[in-house]
Amino acid sequence: MLMTRGCRILGLLSRYSPSLISGIGRQSSRLCASWTGVKTRSYWRYFKRSVLGASSPPYKRVAQTGDPVLRSQAQPVPPEHISHPDTQAVLKRMLAVLKSGGCVGLSAPQLGVPLRIMAMELPEDMCQVVPSEVRVMREMEPFPLTIFINPSMRILDSRKLHFPEGCSSLRGFSAVVPRFYAVEISGLNEKGEPTTWKAQGWAARIIQHEMDHLDGVLYCDKMDPRTFINVNWMEVND
């Protein structure tokens, strides 16, 4: 079932951009060839892959840096395809991973699907675990689940805020990243309806982070390298 769904999604993507899919495949082959001889998974994982085959997008887990899809230019979704079962399957998987993974934002490329789709949500309970003084300083306010398809962004306030930022595709690390103070994002929602959001503070940071993913950009490309840390460094040193 998973393999069949993956084939349908790749077929849908090939209609959007056949060269993109073949290009990702070639990049993956070159990367695998460059690491020949390096054991990258346990025997159980090797056995599981041998029996069940490789995972097909949309993945159940977030792709990690090194996966070529994270560096690809995501392709627009034709508006008439938003209601297509394959596109809706991508949205459904994105929402499931977003909620189960404790993320505040997720892009389709992070699940192996190079389409211009992003989902964001900052629940009240996630805000409450952050110290109140930090929430005030970062202008961190909760907001409901919001989906943008084929988004475009406009800068409303070009002042830069410098705060630590993490990413589920660079699991375990963090760095200070400059982001614009306020932006406006426009696009289509999951029903194909036009939607616009003017955001500032932490919400604007999340938007900019996810917009970068759609262009193959990771926060480490924009970070202050001196602040790049393993968030578990103390445990590693013990």
PDB file of C-alpha atoms in Angstrom:
ATOM      1  CA  MET A   1       0.000   0.000   0.000  1.00  0.00           C
ATOM      2  CA  LEU A   2       2.778   2.408   0.967  1.00  0.00           C
ATOM      3  CA  MET A   3       4.769   1.536  -2.133  1.00  0.00           C
ATOM      4  CA  THR A   4       1.700   2.003  -4.320  1.00  0.00           C
ATOM      5  CA  ARG A   5       0.958   5.374  -2.778  1.00  0.00           C
ATOM      6  CA  GLY A   6       4.575   6.421  -3.230  1.00  0.00           C
ATOM      7  CA  CYS A   7       4.446   5.509  -6.911  1.00  0.00           C
ATOM      8  CA  ARG A   8       1.286   7.541  -7.368  1.00  0.00           C
ATOM      9  CA  ILE A   9       2.872  10.566  -5.671  1.00  0.00           C
ATOM     10  CA  LEU A  10       6.034  10.309  -7.737  1.00  0.00           C
ATOM     11  CA  GLY A  11       3.862   9.988 -10.836  1.00  0.00           C
ATOM     12  CA  LEU A  12       2.034  13.145  -9.843  1.00  0.00           C
ATOM     13  CA  LEU A  13       5.330  14.950  -9.236  1.00  0.00           C
ATOM     14  CA  SER A  14       6.666  13.803 -12.591  1.00  0.00           C
ATOM     15  CA  ARG A  15       3.751  15.564 -14.253  1.00  0.00           C
ATOM     16  CA  TYR A  16       4.765  18.743 -12.444  1.00  0.00           C
ATOM     17  CA  SER A  17       8.475  18.411 -13.288  1.00  0.00           C
ATOM     18  CA  PRO A  18       9.878  15.155 -14.727  1.00  0.00           C
ATOM     19  CA  SER A  19      13.424  16.519 -14.723  1.00  0.00           C
ATOM     20  CA  LEU A  20      13.215  17.284 -11.006  1.00  0.00           C
ATOM     21  CA  ILE A  21      12.414  13.694 -10.049  1.00  0.00           C
ATOM     22  CA  SER A  22      15.114  12.196 -12.262  1.00  0.00           C
ATOM     23  CA  GLY A  23      17.605  14.775 -10.987  1.00  0.00           C
ATOM     24  CA  ILE A  24      16.940  13.839  -7.365  1.00  0.00           C
ATOM     25  CA  GLY A  25      17.448  10.187  -8.261  1.00  0.00           C
ATOM     26  CA  ARG A  26      20.806  10.908  -9.921  1.00  0.00           C
ATOM     27  CA  GLN A  27      21.962  12.972  -6.949  1.00  0.00           C
ATOM     28  CA  SER A  28      20.983  10.169  -4.550  1.00  0.00           C
ATOM     29  CA  SER A  29      22.970   7.646  -6.612  1.00  0.00           C
ATOM     30  CA  ARG A  30      26.055   9.847  -6.604  1.00  0.00           C
ATOM     31  CA  LEU A  31      25.808  10.372  -2.844  1.00  0.00           C
ATOM     32  CA  CYS A  32      25.394   6.654  -2.172  1.00  0.00           C
ATOM     33  CA  ALA A  33      28.339   5.855  -4.437  1.00  0.00           C
ATOM     34  CA  SER A  34      30.561   8.319  -2.604  1.00  0.00           C
ATOM     35  CA  TRP A  35      29.928   6.513   0.701  1.00  0.00           C
ATOM     36  CA  THR A  36      30.329   2.935  -0.507  1.00  0.00           C
ATOM     37  CA  GLY A  37      31.683   0.727   2.233  1.00  0.00           C
ATOM     38  CA  VAL A  38      30.381   2.838   5.125  1.00  0.00           C
ATOM     39  CA  LYS A  39      27.843   1.059   7.314  1.00  0.00           C
ATOM     40  CA  THR A  40      24.989   3.507   7.814  1.00  0.00           C
ATOM     41  CA  ARG A  41      22.254   1.358   9.359  1.00  0.00           C
ATOM     42  CA  SER A  42      21.886  -1.523  11.785  1.00  0.00           C
ATOM     43  CA  TYR A  43      21.418  -5.090  10.569  1.00  0.00           C
ATOM     44  CA  TRP A  44      17.733  -4.926  11.521  1.00  0.00           C
ATOM     45  CA  ARG A  45      17.239  -1.784   9.447  1.00  0.00           C
ATOM     46  CA  TYR A  46      19.131  -3.378   6.563  1.00  0.00           C
ATOM     47  CA  PHE A  47      16.964  -6.512   6.798  1.00  0.00           C
ATOM     48  CA  LYS A  48      13.768  -4.470   7.033  1.00  0.00           C
ATOM     49  CA  ARG A  49      14.744  -2.442   3.958  1.00  0.00           C
ATOM     50  CA  SER A  50      15.630  -5.629   2.062  1.00  0.00           C
ATOM     51  CA  VAL A  51      12.208  -7.129   2.768  1.00  0.00           C
ATOM     52  CA  LEU A  52       9.946  -4.082   2.581  1.00  0.00           C
ATOM     53  CA  GLY A  53      11.961  -1.903   0.245  1.00  0.00           C
ATOM     54  CA  ALA A  54      12.910   1.749   0.660  1.00  0.00           C
ATOM     55  CA  SER A  55      10.445   4.185   2.179  1.00  0.00           C
ATOM     56  CA  SER A  56       8.396   6.143  -0.333  1.00  0.00           C
ATOM     57  CA  PRO A  57       7.380   9.786  -0.014  1.00  0.00           C
ATOM     58  CA  PRO A  58       5.647  11.297   1.751  1.00  0.00           C
ATOM     59  CA  TYR A  59       7.888   9.923   4.504  1.00  0.00           C
ATOM     60  CA  LYS A  60       6.636   9.168   8.004  1.00  0.00           C
ATOM     61  CA  ARG A  61       9.731  10.875   9.404  1.00  0.00           C
ATOM     62  CA  VAL A  62      11.405  14.167   8.601  1.00  0.00           C
ATOM     63  CA  ALA A  63      14.238  13.943   6.061  1.00  0.00           C
ATOM     64  CA  GLN A  64      17.639  14.838   7.469  1.00  0.00           C
ATOM     65  CA  THR A  65      20.282  17.097   5.971  1.00  0.00           C
ATOM     66  CA  GLY A  66      22.148  15.216   3.269  1.00  0.00           C
ATOM     67  CA  ASP A  67      18.956  14.123   1.542  1.00  0.00           C
ATOM     68  CA  PRO A  68      19.093  15.847  -1.879  1.00  0.00           C
ATOM     69  CA  VAL A  69      15.391  16.740  -1.701  1.00  0.00           C
ATOM     70  CA  LEU A  70      16.200  19.304   1.002  1.00  0.00           C
ATOM     71  CA  ARG A  71      18.369  21.171  -1.500  1.00  0.00           C
ATOM     72  CA  SER A  72      15.939  21.046  -4.410  1.00  0.00           C
ATOM     73  CA  GLN A  73      13.773  23.883  -5.668  1.00  0.00           C
ATOM     74  CA  ALA A  74      10.218  22.830  -4.807  1.00  0.00           C
ATOM     75  CA  GLN A  75       7.706  22.982  -7.639  1.00  0.00           C
ATOM     76  CA  PRO A  76       4.300  24.746  -7.598  1.00  0.00           C
ATOM     77  CA  VAL A  77       1.164  22.675  -7.222  1.00  0.00           C
ATOM     78  CA  PRO A  78      -1.260  23.317 -10.096  1.00  0.00           C
ATOM     79  CA  PRO A  79      -4.413  24.683  -8.395  1.00  0.00           C
ATOM     80  CA  GLU A  80      -6.559  22.043 -10.075  1.00  0.00           C
ATOM     81  CA  HIS A  81      -4.412  19.332  -8.446  1.00  0.00           C
ATOM     82  CA  ILE A  82      -4.906  20.525  -4.849  1.00  0.00           C
ATOM     83  CA  SER A  83      -8.014  18.360  -4.493  1.00  0.00           C
ATOM     84  CA  HIS A  84      -6.244  15.358  -6.083  1.00  0.00           C
ATOM     85  CA  PRO A  85      -6.029  12.385  -3.673  1.00  0.00           C
ATOM     86  CA  ASP A  86      -2.220  12.326  -3.912  1.00  0.00           C
ATOM     87  CA  THR A  87      -1.906  15.994  -2.954  1.00  0.00           C
ATOM     88  CA  GLN A  88      -4.362  15.499  -0.102  1.00  0.00           C
ATOM     89  CA  ALA A  89      -2.348  12.454   1.016  1.00  0.00           C
ATOM     90  CA  VAL A  90       0.738  14.674   1.248  1.00  0.00           C
ATOM     91  CA  LEU A  91      -1.194  17.212   3.335  1.00  0.00           C
ATOM     92  CA  LYS A  92      -2.538  14.498   5.625  1.00  0.00           C
ATOM     93  CA  ARG A  93       0.930  13.060   6.217  1.00  0.00           C
ATOM     94  CA  MET A  94       2.372  16.533   6.820  1.00  0.00           C
ATOM     95  CA  LEU A  95      -0.195  17.277   9.516  1.00  0.00           C
ATOM     96  CA  ALA A  96       0.392  13.903  11.181  1.00  0.00           C
ATOM     97  CA  VAL A  97       4.174  14.430  11.298  1.00  0.00           C
ATOM     98  CA  LEU A  98       3.771  18.063  12.369  1.00  0.00           C
ATOM     99  CA  LYS A  99       1.718  17.075  15.401  1.00  0.00           C
ATOM    100  CA  SER A 100       3.562  13.890  16.356  1.00  0.00           C
ATOM    101  CA  GLY A 101       7.027  15.397  15.954  1.00  0.00           C
ATOM    102  CA  GLY A 102       6.482  18.452  18.118  1.00  0.00           C
ATOM    103  CA  CYS A 103       7.253  20.775  15.190  1.00  0.00           C
ATOM    104  CA  VAL A 104       5.878  24.287  14.745  1.00  0.00           C
ATOM    105  CA  GLY A 105       6.432  24.233  10.988  1.00  0.00           C
ATOM    106  CA  LEU A 106       6.940  21.678   8.237  1.00  0.00           C
ATOM    107  CA  SER A 107       7.427  21.780   4.474  1.00  0.00           C
ATOM    108  CA  ALA A 108       6.600  19.101   1.916  1.00  0.00           C
ATOM    109  CA  PRO A 109      10.277  18.721   0.881  1.00  0.00           C
ATOM    110  CA  GLN A 110      11.053  17.633   4.441  1.00  0.00           C
ATOM    111  CA  LEU A 111       8.905  14.562   3.790  1.00  0.00           C
ATOM    112  CA  GLY A 112      10.569  13.870   0.454  1.00  0.00           C
ATOM    113  CA  VAL A 113       7.970  15.650  -1.693  1.00  0.00           C
ATOM    114  CA  PRO A 114       9.435  18.615  -3.646  1.00  0.00           C
ATOM    115  CA  LEU A 115       6.238  20.645  -3.811  1.00  0.00           C
ATOM    116  CA  ARG A 116       5.586  24.172  -2.544  1.00  0.00           C
ATOM    117  CA  ILE A 117       3.472  23.260   0.469  1.00  0.00           C
ATOM    118  CA  MET A 118       4.020  24.318   4.077  1.00  0.00           C
ATOM    119  CA  ALA A 119       2.103  23.872   7.325  1.00  0.00           C
ATOM    120  CA  MET A 120       2.567  25.779  10.598  1.00  0.00           C
ATOM    121  CA  GLU A 121       1.039  25.712  14.058  1.00  0.00           C
ATOM    122  CA  LEU A 122       2.117  27.069  17.425  1.00  0.00           C
ATOM    123  CA  PRO A 123      -0.194  25.612  20.110  1.00  0.00           C
ATOM    124  CA  GLU A 124      -0.757  27.293  23.448  1.00  0.00           C
ATOM    125  CA  ASP A 125       0.834  24.412  25.391  1.00  0.00           C
ATOM    126  CA  MET A 126       4.086  24.737  23.420  1.00  0.00           C
ATOM    127  CA  CYS A 127       4.225  28.437  24.239  1.00  0.00           C
ATOM    128  CA  GLN A 128       3.655  27.818  27.933  1.00  0.00           C
ATOM    129  CA  VAL A 129       6.788  25.684  28.315  1.00  0.00           C
ATOM    130  CA  VAL A 130       8.877  28.700  27.255  1.00  0.00           C
ATOM    131  CA  PRO A 131       9.740  31.149  30.092  1.00  0.00           C
ATOM    132  CA  SER A 132       7.461  34.182  30.006  1.00  0.00           C
ATOM    133  CA  GLU A 133      10.344  36.646  29.638  1.00  0.00           C
ATOM    134  CA  VAL A 134      11.603  34.734  26.581  1.00  0.00           C
ATOM    135  CA  ARG A 135       8.121  34.683  25.046  1.00  0.00           C
ATOM    136  CA  VAL A 136       7.846  38.448  25.448  1.00  0.00           C
ATOM    137  CA  MET A 137      11.319  39.123  24.040  1.00  0.00           C
ATOM    138  CA  ARG A 138      10.711  36.920  20.989  1.00  0.00           C
ATOM    139  CA  GLU A 139       7.075  38.000  20.564  1.00  0.00           C
ATOM    140  CA  MET A 140       6.007  34.373  20.708  1.00  0.00           C
ATOM    141  CA  GLU A 141       2.224  34.063  20.490  1.00  0.00           C
ATOM    142  CA  PRO A 142       0.221  30.894  19.719  1.00  0.00           C
ATOM    143  CA  PHE A 143      -1.533  30.555  16.359  1.00  0.00           C
ATOM    144  CA  PRO A 144      -3.764  27.840  14.852  1.00  0.00           C
ATOM    145  CA  LEU A 145      -2.880  25.342  12.151  1.00  0.00           C
ATOM    146  CA  THR A 146      -2.229  27.215   8.916  1.00  0.00           C
ATOM    147  CA  ILE A 147      -1.496  25.704   5.495  1.00  0.00           C
ATOM    148  CA  PHE A 148      -0.061  27.527   2.501  1.00  0.00           C
ATOM    149  CA  ILE A 149       0.268  26.075  -0.990  1.00  0.00           C
ATOM    150  CA  ASN A 150       2.358  27.950  -3.572  1.00  0.00           C
ATOM    151  CA  PRO A 151       3.130  30.717  -1.049  1.00  0.00           C
ATOM    152  CA  SER A 152       4.799  34.028  -1.794  1.00  0.00           C
ATOM    153  CA  MET A 153       6.265  36.306   0.881  1.00  0.00           C
ATOM    154  CA  ARG A 154       6.601  40.063   1.170  1.00  0.00           C
ATOM    155  CA  ILE A 155       8.749  41.826   3.779  1.00  0.00           C
ATOM    156  CA  LEU A 156       6.775  44.332   5.851  1.00  0.00           C
ATOM    157  CA  ASP A 157       9.496  45.349   8.311  1.00  0.00           C
ATOM    158  CA  SER A 158      13.128  44.757   7.335  1.00  0.00           C
ATOM    159  CA  ARG A 159      14.526  45.059  10.848  1.00  0.00           C
ATOM    160  CA  LYS A 160      16.496  41.913  11.705  1.00  0.00           C
ATOM    161  CA  LEU A 161      15.949  39.917  14.883  1.00  0.00           C
ATOM    162  CA  HIS A 162      18.684  37.504  16.001  1.00  0.00           C
ATOM    163  CA  PHE A 163      17.446  34.497  17.970  1.00  0.00           C
ATOM    164  CA  PRO A 164      18.336  30.788  18.272  1.00  0.00           C
ATOM    165  CA  GLU A 165      16.581  28.545  15.800  1.00  0.00           C
ATOM    166  CA  GLY A 166      16.368  24.800  15.290  1.00  0.00           C
ATOM    167  CA  CYS A 167      15.096  22.501  12.554  1.00  0.00           C
ATOM    168  CA  SER A 168      13.717  18.979  12.531  1.00  0.00           C
ATOM    169  CA  SER A 169      15.897  18.306   9.458  1.00  0.00           C
ATOM    170  CA  LEU A 170      19.045  19.146  11.472  1.00  0.00           C
ATOM    171  CA  ARG A 171      17.980  17.237  14.529  1.00  0.00           C
ATOM    172  CA  GLY A 172      19.862  18.005  17.715  1.00  0.00           C
ATOM    173  CA  PHE A 173      21.406  21.316  16.676  1.00  0.00           C
ATOM    174  CA  SER A 174      20.665  25.018  17.046  1.00  0.00           C
ATOM    175  CA  ALA A 175      22.115  28.375  16.001  1.00  0.00           C
ATOM    176  CA  VAL A 176      21.306  32.076  16.023  1.00  0.00           C
ATOM    177  CA  VAL A 177      19.693  33.114  12.740  1.00  0.00           C
ATOM    178  CA  PRO A 178      18.758  36.649  11.638  1.00  0.00           C
ATOM    179  CA  ARG A 179      15.175  37.003  10.382  1.00  0.00           C
ATOM    180  CA  PHE A 180      13.027  39.938   9.280  1.00  0.00           C
ATOM    181  CA  TYR A 181      10.724  41.321  11.954  1.00  0.00           C
ATOM    182  CA  ALA A 182       7.452  41.241   9.970  1.00  0.00           C
ATOM    183  CA  VAL A 183       6.324  39.606   6.735  1.00  0.00           C
ATOM    184  CA  GLU A 184       3.181  38.946   4.731  1.00  0.00           C
ATOM    185  CA  ILE A 185       2.582  35.522   3.208  1.00  0.00           C
ATOM    186  CA  SER A 186      -0.006  34.811   0.521  1.00  0.00           C
ATOM    187  CA  GLY A 187      -1.032  31.590  -1.186  1.00  0.00           C
ATOM    188  CA  LEU A 188      -3.737  28.942  -1.312  1.00  0.00           C
ATOM    189  CA  ASN A 189      -5.100  26.869   1.558  1.00  0.00           C
ATOM    190  CA  GLU A 190      -5.835  23.136   1.552  1.00  0.00           C
ATOM    191  CA  LYS A 191      -9.113  23.825  -0.272  1.00  0.00           C
ATOM    192  CA  GLY A 192      -7.452  25.885  -2.977  1.00  0.00           C
ATOM    193  CA  GLU A 193      -8.816  29.155  -1.577  1.00  0.00           C
ATOM    194  CA  PRO A 194      -6.670  32.332  -1.515  1.00  0.00           C
ATOM    195  CA  THR A 195      -5.347  33.191   1.931  1.00  0.00           C
ATOM    196  CA  THR A 196      -3.046  35.891   3.354  1.00  0.00           C
ATOM    197  CA  TRP A 197      -1.367  36.349   6.730  1.00  0.00           C
ATOM    198  CA  LYS A 198       0.537  39.326   8.124  1.00  0.00           C
ATOM    199  CA  ALA A 199       2.834  38.111  10.881  1.00  0.00           C
ATOM    200  CA  GLN A 200       5.547  39.492  13.108  1.00  0.00           C
ATOM    201  CA  GLY A 201       7.947  38.246  15.750  1.00  0.00           C
ATOM    202  CA  TRP A 202       8.175  34.485  16.169  1.00  0.00           C
ATOM    203  CA  ALA A 203       5.398  33.708  13.689  1.00  0.00           C
ATOM    204  CA  ALA A 204       7.276  35.703  11.028  1.00  0.00           C
ATOM    205  CA  ARG A 205      10.411  33.681  11.832  1.00  0.00           C
ATOM    206  CA  ILE A 206       8.572  30.395  11.323  1.00  0.00           C
ATOM    207  CA  ILE A 207       7.202  31.596   7.992  1.00  0.00           C
ATOM    208  CA  GLN A 208      10.659  32.613   6.762  1.00  0.00           C
ATOM    209  CA  HIS A 209      12.159  29.314   7.912  1.00  0.00           C
ATOM    210  CA  GLU A 210       9.579  27.270   5.994  1.00  0.00           C
ATOM    211  CA  MET A 211       9.769  29.489   2.916  1.00  0.00           C
ATOM    212  CA  ASP A 212      13.511  28.779   2.838  1.00  0.00           C
ATOM    213  CA  HIS A 213      12.818  25.034   2.785  1.00  0.00           C
ATOM    214  CA  LEU A 214      10.805  25.464  -0.410  1.00  0.00           C
ATOM    215  CA  ASP A 215      13.875  26.986  -2.070  1.00  0.00           C
ATOM    216  CA  GLY A 216      16.345  24.368  -0.855  1.00  0.00           C
ATOM    217  CA  VAL A 217      17.762  26.627   1.863  1.00  0.00           C
ATOM    218  CA  LEU A 218      18.499  25.469   5.427  1.00  0.00           C
ATOM    219  CA  TYR A 219      18.961  27.706   8.454  1.00  0.00           C
ATOM    220  CA  CYS A 220      22.624  26.717   8.617  1.00  0.00           C
ATOM    221  CA  ASP A 221      23.092  28.698   5.376  1.00  0.00           C
ATOM    222  CA  LYS A 222      22.083  31.897   7.186  1.00  0.00           C
ATOM    223  CA  MET A 223      23.200  31.258  10.768  1.00  0.00           C
ATOM    224  CA  ASP A 224      25.966  32.879  12.775  1.00  0.00           C
ATOM    225  CA  PRO A 225      28.415  29.925  12.608  1.00  0.00           C
ATOM    226  CA  ARG A 226      29.915  30.801  15.987  1.00  0.00           C
ATOM    227  CA  THR A 227      26.589  30.030  17.660  1.00  0.00           C
ATOM    228  CA  PHE A 228      26.056  26.613  16.027  1.00  0.00           C
ATOM    229  CA  ILE A 229      25.760  24.054  18.827  1.00  0.00           C
ATOM    230  CA  ASN A 230      24.705  20.513  19.580  1.00  0.00           C
ATOM    231  CA  VAL A 231      21.861  21.122  22.027  1.00  0.00           C
ATOM    232  CA  ASN A 232      22.858  17.949  23.902  1.00  0.00           C
ATOM    233  CA  TRP A 233      26.510  18.855  24.212  1.00  0.00           C
ATOM    234  CA  MET A 234      26.556  18.481  27.995  1.00  0.00           C
ATOM    235  CA  GLU A 235      25.210  14.930  27.821  1.00  0.00           C
ATOM    236  CA  VAL A 236      27.694  14.102  25.060  1.00  0.00           C
ATOM    237  CA  ASN A 237      30.567  15.320  27.216  1.00  0.00           C
ATOM    238  CA  ASP A 238      29.492  13.369  30.327  1.00  0.00           C
TER     239      ASP A 238
END
